[in-house]
């Protein structure tokens, strides 16, 4: 844990002001993400059965598949700040729209837009973060952003629970309000960032040609393609903890409160150790760090299937979280080094689509767990380990990243 006056704190303070705005705004936004933890409960309260609740959540995931694609283009075309602002304002509107819905078709329609609008944020924010800092600062900048996200998620649901118990409307309007606060900070204090798409950016011809150029560049970028494939396998394993672990702990006789403590350990470890861990890991080749991180996520995931006590699940979660802390900030930094400046937003858009695809694929883990039991954890874990092994292969061509700022 960093202490005042430590080199780690000095390094965080040395980050540009716009990075602190992004980090602070992200904390406010994630703290106020009240709706998602209670959406299923809200929908059932509106008379929607479990099968249709799952359908509404699936439409959000489908919308989330296309959001990063649009964000990658918009970040390069209209600027990172404008894309971030668009995402935040439209997401706030969709949250209010969800509260106003009365019928299943309305929830489905708004759910698609909500998933799309929320996923506009990530690629633009990651591209802007990359614009703002030097390559030497990027691991720390991405780790600090993740710290804000986890701190917000750690505190927000408890407040949301109090609000929901008093009046569900407070959850929706509180979520929208915190999102709009971040939007105001973004439009006031964030720079535009790079804009690398030229011509009439609303033209379908420009959109198509710009993505065609970027995809052509990605096809030639063997290390990036390798990273996308490896990270996809890791992400499929990674997502199982959020889809299946609650069922596994219940099958082992643990209470919901004990499950909550296990999940809380993940956030506590991240907030306590991720920043110093990533400060230390920067001395190593990022590819080797990703190999270790991806394999640890996979091993931790597989270990969940072998545990029967809360202490055992703590041990598995510690392995899983150690892999997460190594993989995610270093992975984003590695990707930023591989992304040419001209296509940076679209590269991060593809990364966003990779994560959305992994989340959608991983949602089937509930079905597989019901069919195969603990063996599903071992299979899912082996997929994550496979991602690490893929990163061991050295690509034949390595792009020049020395000019990346």
Short mmCIF file of C-alpha atoms in Angstrom, two decimals:
data_model
loop_
_atom_site.label_atom_id
_atom_site.label_comp_id
_atom_site.label_asym_id
_atom_site.label_seq_id
_atom_site.Cartn_x
_atom_site.Cartn_y
_atom_site.Cartn_z
CA UNK A 1 0.00 0.00 0.00
CA UNK A 2 1.57 3.36 -1.01
CA UNK A 3 2.24 5.91 1.71
CA UNK A 4 2.38 9.72 1.43
CA UNK A 5 5.81 10.84 0.28
CA UNK A 6 6.64 7.47 -1.32
CA UNK A 7 8.04 7.32 -4.87
CA UNK A 8 4.80 5.67 -5.96
CA UNK A 9 2.71 8.62 -4.76
CA UNK A 10 5.16 11.01 -6.43
CA UNK A 11 4.79 9.10 -9.69
CA UNK A 12 1.00 9.29 -9.52
CA UNK A 13 1.14 13.01 -8.80
CA UNK A 14 3.42 13.51 -11.81
CA UNK A 15 0.70 12.27 -14.17
CA UNK A 16 -0.92 15.06 -16.22
CA UNK A 17 -3.93 16.85 -14.75
CA UNK A 18 -6.20 15.42 -17.43
CA UNK A 19 -5.33 11.91 -16.23
CA UNK A 20 -6.38 12.86 -12.70
CA UNK A 21 -9.66 14.17 -14.14
CA UNK A 22 -10.21 10.86 -15.93
CA UNK A 23 -9.39 8.89 -12.78
CA UNK A 24 -11.54 11.05 -10.51
CA UNK A 25 -14.43 11.05 -12.96
CA UNK A 26 -14.16 7.30 -13.36
CA UNK A 27 -14.40 6.86 -9.59
CA UNK A 28 -17.50 9.08 -9.43
CA UNK A 29 -19.08 7.23 -12.34
CA UNK A 30 -18.31 3.75 -11.01
CA UNK A 31 -19.36 4.68 -7.49
CA UNK A 32 -22.66 5.82 -8.95
CA UNK A 33 -23.18 2.72 -11.12
CA UNK A 34 -26.21 1.89 -9.02
CA UNK A 35 -28.47 0.35 -11.64
CA UNK A 36 -26.72 -2.79 -12.86
CA UNK A 37 -26.40 -4.56 -9.46
CA UNK A 38 -30.14 -4.11 -8.87
CA UNK A 39 -31.51 -4.23 -12.41
CA UNK A 40 -32.62 -7.86 -12.23
CA UNK A 41 -34.44 -7.16 -8.95
CA UNK A 42 -36.07 -4.07 -10.44
CA UNK A 43 -37.23 -5.98 -13.52
CA UNK A 44 -38.79 -8.79 -11.50
CA UNK A 45 -40.54 -6.11 -9.44
CA UNK A 46 -42.06 -4.87 -12.71
CA UNK A 47 -43.54 -8.33 -13.26
CA UNK A 48 -40.92 -9.67 -15.70
CA UNK A 49 -40.05 -13.35 -15.24
CA UNK A 50 -36.50 -14.69 -14.91
CA UNK A 51 -36.25 -15.89 -18.52
CA UNK A 52 -37.13 -12.45 -19.84
CA UNK A 53 -34.83 -10.76 -17.32
CA UNK A 54 -32.01 -12.81 -18.84
CA UNK A 55 -33.18 -11.68 -22.29
CA UNK A 56 -33.00 -8.01 -21.28
CA UNK A 57 -29.48 -8.50 -19.93
CA UNK A 58 -28.52 -10.30 -23.15
CA UNK A 59 -29.69 -7.35 -25.25
CA UNK A 60 -27.38 -5.13 -23.24
CA UNK A 61 -24.49 -7.44 -24.05
CA UNK A 62 -25.41 -7.39 -27.73
CA UNK A 63 -25.46 -3.59 -27.71
CA UNK A 64 -22.12 -3.70 -25.94
CA UNK A 65 -20.60 -5.64 -28.84
CA UNK A 66 -21.16 -2.74 -31.22
CA UNK A 67 -20.35 0.14 -28.85
CA UNK A 68 -16.54 -0.33 -28.98
CA UNK A 69 -16.63 -0.50 -32.79
CA UNK A 70 -18.37 2.89 -32.95
CA UNK A 71 -16.21 4.33 -30.18
CA UNK A 72 -12.97 3.35 -31.89
CA UNK A 73 -13.99 5.30 -34.99
CA UNK A 74 -15.47 8.27 -33.15
CA UNK A 75 -12.41 8.62 -30.93
CA UNK A 76 -10.23 9.03 -34.02
CA UNK A 77 -12.80 11.08 -35.94
CA UNK A 78 -14.38 13.58 -33.52
CA UNK A 79 -11.86 13.34 -30.69
CA UNK A 80 -11.56 11.34 -27.51
CA UNK A 81 -13.18 13.97 -25.27
CA UNK A 82 -16.25 14.36 -27.47
CA UNK A 83 -16.73 10.59 -27.63
CA UNK A 84 -16.42 10.29 -23.85
CA UNK A 85 -18.94 13.10 -23.38
CA UNK A 86 -21.34 11.49 -25.87
CA UNK A 87 -21.08 8.16 -24.07
CA UNK A 88 -21.71 9.63 -20.63
CA UNK A 89 -24.66 11.83 -21.60
CA UNK A 90 -26.35 9.12 -23.68
CA UNK A 91 -25.79 6.52 -20.94
CA UNK A 92 -27.43 8.79 -18.39
CA UNK A 93 -30.40 9.21 -20.72
CA UNK A 94 -30.69 5.44 -21.16
CA UNK A 95 -30.66 4.91 -17.38
CA UNK A 96 -33.67 7.22 -17.03
CA UNK A 97 -35.23 5.48 -20.03
CA UNK A 98 -34.91 2.11 -18.29
CA UNK A 99 -36.77 3.44 -15.27
CA UNK A 100 -39.53 4.80 -17.51
CA UNK A 101 -40.04 1.48 -19.34
CA UNK A 102 -43.23 -0.42 -18.62
CA UNK A 103 -43.26 -3.34 -21.09
CA UNK A 104 -40.77 -6.02 -22.11
CA UNK A 105 -40.31 -4.66 -25.68
CA UNK A 106 -39.47 -1.26 -24.20
CA UNK A 107 -36.89 -2.77 -21.84
CA UNK A 108 -35.35 -4.72 -24.73
CA UNK A 109 -35.08 -1.66 -26.95
CA UNK A 110 -33.63 0.60 -24.29
CA UNK A 111 -31.36 -2.22 -23.10
CA UNK A 112 -29.68 -2.46 -26.51
CA UNK A 113 -29.03 1.29 -26.54
CA UNK A 114 -27.83 1.25 -22.94
CA UNK A 115 -25.28 -1.48 -23.68
CA UNK A 116 -24.16 0.37 -26.81
CA UNK A 117 -23.81 3.78 -25.14
CA UNK A 118 -21.94 2.56 -22.06
CA UNK A 119 -19.39 0.76 -24.25
CA UNK A 120 -18.64 3.93 -26.19
CA UNK A 121 -16.60 5.11 -23.22
CA UNK A 122 -13.78 2.58 -22.91
CA UNK A 123 -11.90 2.82 -26.23
CA UNK A 124 -12.02 6.63 -26.22
CA UNK A 125 -10.82 6.86 -22.60
CA UNK A 126 -8.01 4.37 -23.20
CA UNK A 127 -6.91 6.19 -26.35
CA UNK A 128 -6.92 9.52 -24.52
CA UNK A 129 -4.95 8.08 -21.62
CA UNK A 130 -2.38 6.82 -24.12
CA UNK A 131 -2.24 10.26 -25.79
CA UNK A 132 -1.62 12.01 -22.49
CA UNK A 133 1.26 10.05 -20.95
CA UNK A 134 4.67 8.80 -22.01
CA UNK A 135 5.27 5.07 -22.61
CA UNK A 136 7.08 4.90 -19.26
CA UNK A 137 3.99 6.24 -17.46
CA UNK A 138 1.35 4.09 -19.14
CA UNK A 139 1.38 1.04 -16.89
CA UNK A 140 0.96 3.26 -13.85
CA UNK A 141 -1.72 5.36 -15.57
CA UNK A 142 -3.78 2.29 -16.52
CA UNK A 143 -3.30 0.79 -13.04
CA UNK A 144 -4.45 4.04 -11.41
CA UNK A 145 -7.54 4.03 -13.62
CA UNK A 146 -8.32 0.48 -12.52
CA UNK A 147 -7.86 1.49 -8.90
CA UNK A 148 -10.53 4.16 -9.34
CA UNK A 149 -12.88 1.66 -10.97
CA UNK A 150 -12.47 -0.92 -8.20
CA UNK A 151 -12.72 1.66 -5.43
CA UNK A 152 -15.95 2.96 -6.94
CA UNK A 153 -17.42 -0.52 -7.29
CA UNK A 154 -16.40 -1.39 -3.74
CA UNK A 155 -18.33 1.49 -2.22
CA UNK A 156 -21.17 2.08 -4.67
CA UNK A 157 -23.34 -1.06 -4.31
CA UNK A 158 -23.73 -0.58 -0.55
CA UNK A 159 -25.10 2.93 -1.12
CA UNK A 160 -27.24 1.62 -3.96
CA UNK A 161 -28.74 -0.98 -1.64
CA UNK A 162 -29.83 1.71 0.81
CA UNK A 163 -31.31 3.82 -1.99
CA UNK A 164 -33.11 0.87 -3.59
CA UNK A 165 -34.68 -0.15 -0.29
CA UNK A 166 -36.12 3.33 0.11
CA UNK A 167 -37.18 4.04 -3.48
CA UNK A 168 -35.98 2.32 -6.68
CA UNK A 169 -36.23 5.62 -8.53
CA UNK A 170 -33.36 6.98 -6.41
CA UNK A 171 -31.06 4.30 -7.84
CA UNK A 172 -31.78 5.31 -11.43
CA UNK A 173 -31.67 9.07 -10.93
CA UNK A 174 -28.59 8.79 -8.70
CA UNK A 175 -26.81 6.76 -11.38
CA UNK A 176 -27.74 9.31 -14.05
CA UNK A 177 -26.66 12.22 -11.85
CA UNK A 178 -23.17 10.85 -11.14
CA UNK A 179 -22.72 10.05 -14.83
CA UNK A 180 -23.66 13.61 -15.79
CA UNK A 181 -21.23 14.99 -13.17
CA UNK A 182 -18.44 13.10 -14.91
CA UNK A 183 -19.70 14.37 -18.29
CA UNK A 184 -19.46 17.96 -17.04
CA UNK A 185 -15.91 17.37 -15.77
CA UNK A 186 -14.95 15.76 -19.07
CA UNK A 187 -16.21 18.53 -21.34
CA UNK A 188 -14.68 21.19 -19.12
CA UNK A 189 -11.25 19.77 -18.29
CA UNK A 190 -10.30 17.04 -20.78
CA UNK A 191 -8.42 17.83 -24.00
CA UNK A 192 -9.76 16.69 -27.35
CA UNK A 193 -6.97 14.17 -27.85
CA UNK A 194 -5.78 13.16 -31.28
CA UNK A 195 -8.10 13.23 -34.28
CA UNK A 196 -6.70 11.23 -37.18
CA UNK A 197 -9.68 10.67 -39.50
CA UNK A 198 -9.94 13.29 -42.22
CA UNK A 199 -12.80 14.30 -44.48
CA UNK A 200 -16.50 14.36 -43.69
CA UNK A 201 -16.45 12.05 -40.68
CA UNK A 202 -20.21 11.42 -40.79
CA UNK A 203 -19.93 10.00 -44.32
CA UNK A 204 -20.42 6.24 -44.54
CA UNK A 205 -17.71 6.18 -47.18
CA UNK A 206 -15.20 7.80 -44.80
CA UNK A 207 -16.25 5.48 -41.97
CA UNK A 208 -15.79 2.38 -44.12
CA UNK A 209 -12.48 3.47 -45.63
CA UNK A 210 -11.03 4.48 -42.26
CA UNK A 211 -11.91 1.13 -40.68
CA UNK A 212 -10.65 -0.71 -43.76
CA UNK A 213 -7.28 1.04 -43.43
CA UNK A 214 -7.10 0.28 -39.71
CA UNK A 215 -8.04 -3.39 -40.15
CA UNK A 216 -5.48 -3.74 -42.92
CA UNK A 217 -2.85 -2.40 -40.54
CA UNK A 218 -3.99 -4.80 -37.81
CA UNK A 219 -3.72 -7.77 -40.14
CA UNK A 220 -0.06 -6.92 -40.67
CA UNK A 221 0.51 -6.41 -36.93
CA UNK A 222 1.29 -9.97 -35.81
CA UNK A 223 2.01 -9.10 -32.15
CA UNK A 224 -1.34 -7.32 -31.87
CA UNK A 225 -3.24 -10.26 -33.39
CA UNK A 226 -1.41 -12.59 -31.02
CA UNK A 227 -2.33 -10.41 -28.05
CA UNK A 228 -6.00 -10.23 -29.07
CA UNK A 229 -6.26 -14.02 -29.35
CA UNK A 230 -4.40 -14.65 -26.09
CA UNK A 231 -6.34 -11.97 -24.20
CA UNK A 232 -9.65 -13.32 -25.53
CA UNK A 233 -8.91 -16.75 -24.05
CA UNK A 234 -7.81 -15.21 -20.76
CA UNK A 235 -10.92 -12.97 -20.67
CA UNK A 236 -13.25 -15.95 -21.17
CA UNK A 237 -11.70 -17.62 -18.12
CA UNK A 238 -11.60 -14.32 -16.22
CA UNK A 239 -15.34 -13.69 -16.66
CA UNK A 240 -16.32 -17.00 -15.07
CA UNK A 241 -15.74 -15.58 -11.59
CA UNK A 242 -18.57 -13.13 -12.18
CA UNK A 243 -20.95 -15.61 -13.81
CA UNK A 244 -20.44 -18.97 -12.09
CA UNK A 245 -18.62 -18.49 -8.79
CA UNK A 246 -21.79 -17.58 -6.87
CA UNK A 247 -23.36 -20.89 -7.94
CA UNK A 248 -20.26 -22.88 -6.99
CA UNK A 249 -19.97 -21.39 -3.51
CA UNK A 250 -23.67 -22.05 -2.92
CA UNK A 251 -23.23 -25.69 -4.01
CA UNK A 252 -20.38 -25.99 -1.49
CA UNK A 253 -22.69 -24.79 1.29
CA UNK A 254 -21.33 -21.24 1.64
CA UNK A 255 -23.77 -18.43 2.42
CA UNK A 256 -24.28 -15.37 0.18
CA UNK A 257 -22.47 -13.31 2.83
CA UNK A 258 -19.45 -15.61 2.65
CA UNK A 259 -19.51 -15.38 -1.15
CA UNK A 260 -19.58 -11.58 -0.85
CA UNK A 261 -16.46 -11.66 1.33
CA UNK A 262 -14.67 -13.82 -1.25
CA UNK A 263 -15.50 -11.33 -4.00
CA UNK A 264 -14.56 -8.49 -1.67
CA UNK A 265 -11.09 -9.99 -1.33
CA UNK A 266 -10.57 -9.38 -5.04
CA UNK A 267 -11.22 -5.65 -4.68
CA UNK A 268 -9.21 -5.37 -1.46
CA UNK A 269 -6.14 -6.99 -3.02
CA UNK A 270 -6.39 -4.75 -6.08
CA UNK A 271 -6.68 -1.56 -4.02
CA UNK A 272 -3.85 -2.59 -1.72
CA UNK A 273 -1.30 -4.11 -4.08
CA UNK A 274 -1.93 -3.40 -7.77
CA UNK A 275 -0.10 -0.07 -7.97
CA UNK A 276 3.13 -1.21 -6.24
CA UNK A 277 3.01 -4.54 -8.08
CA UNK A 278 2.85 -2.81 -11.45
CA UNK A 279 5.58 -0.36 -10.45
CA UNK A 280 7.77 -3.40 -9.79
CA UNK A 281 6.70 -5.40 -12.89
CA UNK A 282 7.71 -2.65 -15.33
CA UNK A 283 11.33 -3.79 -15.16
CA UNK A 284 10.39 -6.96 -17.06
CA UNK A 285 9.46 -7.62 -20.67
CA UNK A 286 5.67 -6.98 -20.83
CA UNK A 287 5.18 -10.13 -22.91
CA UNK A 288 6.67 -12.25 -20.13
CA UNK A 289 4.54 -10.49 -17.54
CA UNK A 290 1.46 -11.27 -19.63
CA UNK A 291 2.45 -14.94 -19.87
CA UNK A 292 2.62 -15.17 -16.07
CA UNK A 293 -0.52 -13.08 -15.55
CA UNK A 294 -2.68 -14.99 -18.06
CA UNK A 295 -1.56 -18.36 -16.66
CA UNK A 296 -2.29 -17.25 -13.09
CA UNK A 297 -5.81 -16.16 -14.10
CA UNK A 298 -6.34 -19.58 -15.67
CA UNK A 299 -4.90 -21.50 -12.70
CA UNK A 300 -6.94 -19.41 -10.27
CA UNK A 301 -10.07 -20.04 -12.33
CA UNK A 302 -9.44 -23.81 -12.40
CA UNK A 303 -8.76 -23.79 -8.64
CA UNK A 304 -12.29 -22.55 -7.92
CA UNK A 305 -13.56 -25.97 -9.01
CA UNK A 306 -11.44 -27.78 -6.42
CA UNK A 307 -12.28 -25.70 -3.36
CA UNK A 308 -14.89 -26.55 -0.74
CA UNK A 309 -14.24 -24.08 2.10
CA UNK A 310 -14.15 -20.32 2.33
CA UNK A 311 -10.42 -20.45 3.09
CA UNK A 312 -9.86 -22.50 -0.05
CA UNK A 313 -11.81 -20.03 -2.14
CA UNK A 314 -9.70 -17.23 -0.61
CA UNK A 315 -6.56 -18.98 -1.87
CA UNK A 316 -8.01 -19.46 -5.35
CA UNK A 317 -9.18 -15.85 -5.45
CA UNK A 318 -5.70 -14.66 -4.44
CA UNK A 319 -4.15 -16.53 -7.39
CA UNK A 320 -6.85 -15.26 -9.75
CA UNK A 321 -6.45 -11.66 -8.54
CA UNK A 322 -2.66 -11.75 -8.78
CA UNK A 323 -3.04 -12.76 -12.42
CA UNK A 324 -5.59 -10.01 -12.97
CA UNK A 325 -3.35 -7.35 -11.42
CA UNK A 326 -0.47 -8.36 -13.70
CA UNK A 327 -2.52 -8.92 -16.85
CA UNK A 328 -4.89 -6.00 -17.20
CA UNK A 329 -2.76 -2.85 -16.74
CA UNK A 330 0.28 -4.39 -18.47
CA UNK A 331 -1.95 -5.70 -21.26
CA UNK A 332 -3.40 -2.27 -21.96
CA UNK A 333 0.07 -0.75 -21.91
CA UNK A 334 1.36 -3.44 -24.29
CA UNK A 335 -1.55 -2.86 -26.65
CA UNK A 336 -0.95 0.90 -26.57
CA UNK A 337 2.64 0.30 -27.69
CA UNK A 338 1.43 -1.83 -30.58
CA UNK A 339 -1.22 0.65 -31.75
CA UNK A 340 0.00 3.16 -34.35
CA UNK A 341 -0.93 6.73 -33.47
CA UNK A 342 -3.05 7.10 -36.62
CA UNK A 343 -5.30 4.15 -35.68
CA UNK A 344 -5.10 4.26 -31.89
CA UNK A 345 -8.81 4.70 -31.23
CA UNK A 346 -9.77 1.90 -33.61
CA UNK A 347 -7.18 -0.44 -32.09
CA UNK A 348 -8.71 0.15 -28.67
CA UNK A 349 -12.13 -0.34 -30.25
CA UNK A 350 -11.09 -3.84 -31.34
CA UNK A 351 -9.82 -4.53 -27.82
CA UNK A 352 -13.19 -3.40 -26.47
CA UNK A 353 -15.00 -5.71 -28.88
CA UNK A 354 -12.72 -8.55 -27.74
CA UNK A 355 -13.77 -8.01 -24.11
CA UNK A 356 -17.45 -7.76 -25.07
CA UNK A 357 -17.17 -10.99 -27.06
CA UNK A 358 -15.48 -12.74 -24.14
CA UNK A 359 -18.21 -11.59 -21.77
CA UNK A 360 -20.92 -12.81 -24.12
CA UNK A 361 -19.20 -16.19 -24.64
CA UNK A 362 -18.53 -16.53 -20.91
CA UNK A 363 -22.21 -16.02 -20.11
CA UNK A 364 -22.77 -19.57 -21.35
CA UNK A 365 -20.63 -20.73 -18.43
CA UNK A 366 -23.75 -21.00 -16.26
CA UNK A 367 -25.17 -23.61 -18.64
CA UNK A 368 -21.87 -25.49 -18.89
CA UNK A 369 -21.48 -25.50 -15.11
CA UNK A 370 -24.98 -26.93 -14.72
CA UNK A 371 -24.07 -29.70 -17.13
CA UNK A 372 -20.48 -30.49 -16.15
CA UNK A 373 -20.16 -29.20 -12.58
CA UNK A 374 -16.66 -28.56 -11.26
CA UNK A 375 -15.12 -29.91 -14.47
CA UNK A 376 -16.25 -26.70 -16.18
CA UNK A 377 -13.90 -24.70 -13.96
CA UNK A 378 -10.98 -26.87 -15.03
CA UNK A 379 -11.87 -26.49 -18.70
CA UNK A 380 -12.36 -22.73 -18.42
CA UNK A 381 -9.11 -22.43 -16.49
CA UNK A 382 -7.25 -24.35 -19.19
CA UNK A 383 -8.56 -21.85 -21.74
CA UNK A 384 -6.99 -19.03 -19.72
CA UNK A 385 -3.71 -20.96 -19.42
CA UNK A 386 -3.83 -21.42 -23.18
CA UNK A 387 -3.86 -17.65 -23.55
CA UNK A 388 -0.65 -17.44 -21.55
CA UNK A 389 1.01 -20.16 -23.64
CA UNK A 390 0.12 -18.31 -26.84
CA UNK A 391 2.02 -15.28 -25.55
CA UNK A 392 5.14 -17.45 -25.26
CA UNK A 393 5.32 -17.64 -29.06
CA UNK A 394 7.51 -14.90 -30.50
CA UNK A 395 5.92 -13.30 -33.59
CA UNK A 396 7.98 -13.18 -36.76
CA UNK A 397 7.37 -9.47 -37.25
CA UNK A 398 7.53 -6.84 -34.53
CA UNK A 399 6.18 -3.34 -35.33
CA UNK A 400 8.26 -0.27 -34.62
CA UNK A 401 6.86 1.30 -31.43
CA UNK A 402 9.68 3.68 -30.70
CA UNK A 403 7.71 6.67 -31.99
CA UNK A 404 4.65 6.01 -29.85
CA UNK A 405 4.02 8.82 -27.36
#
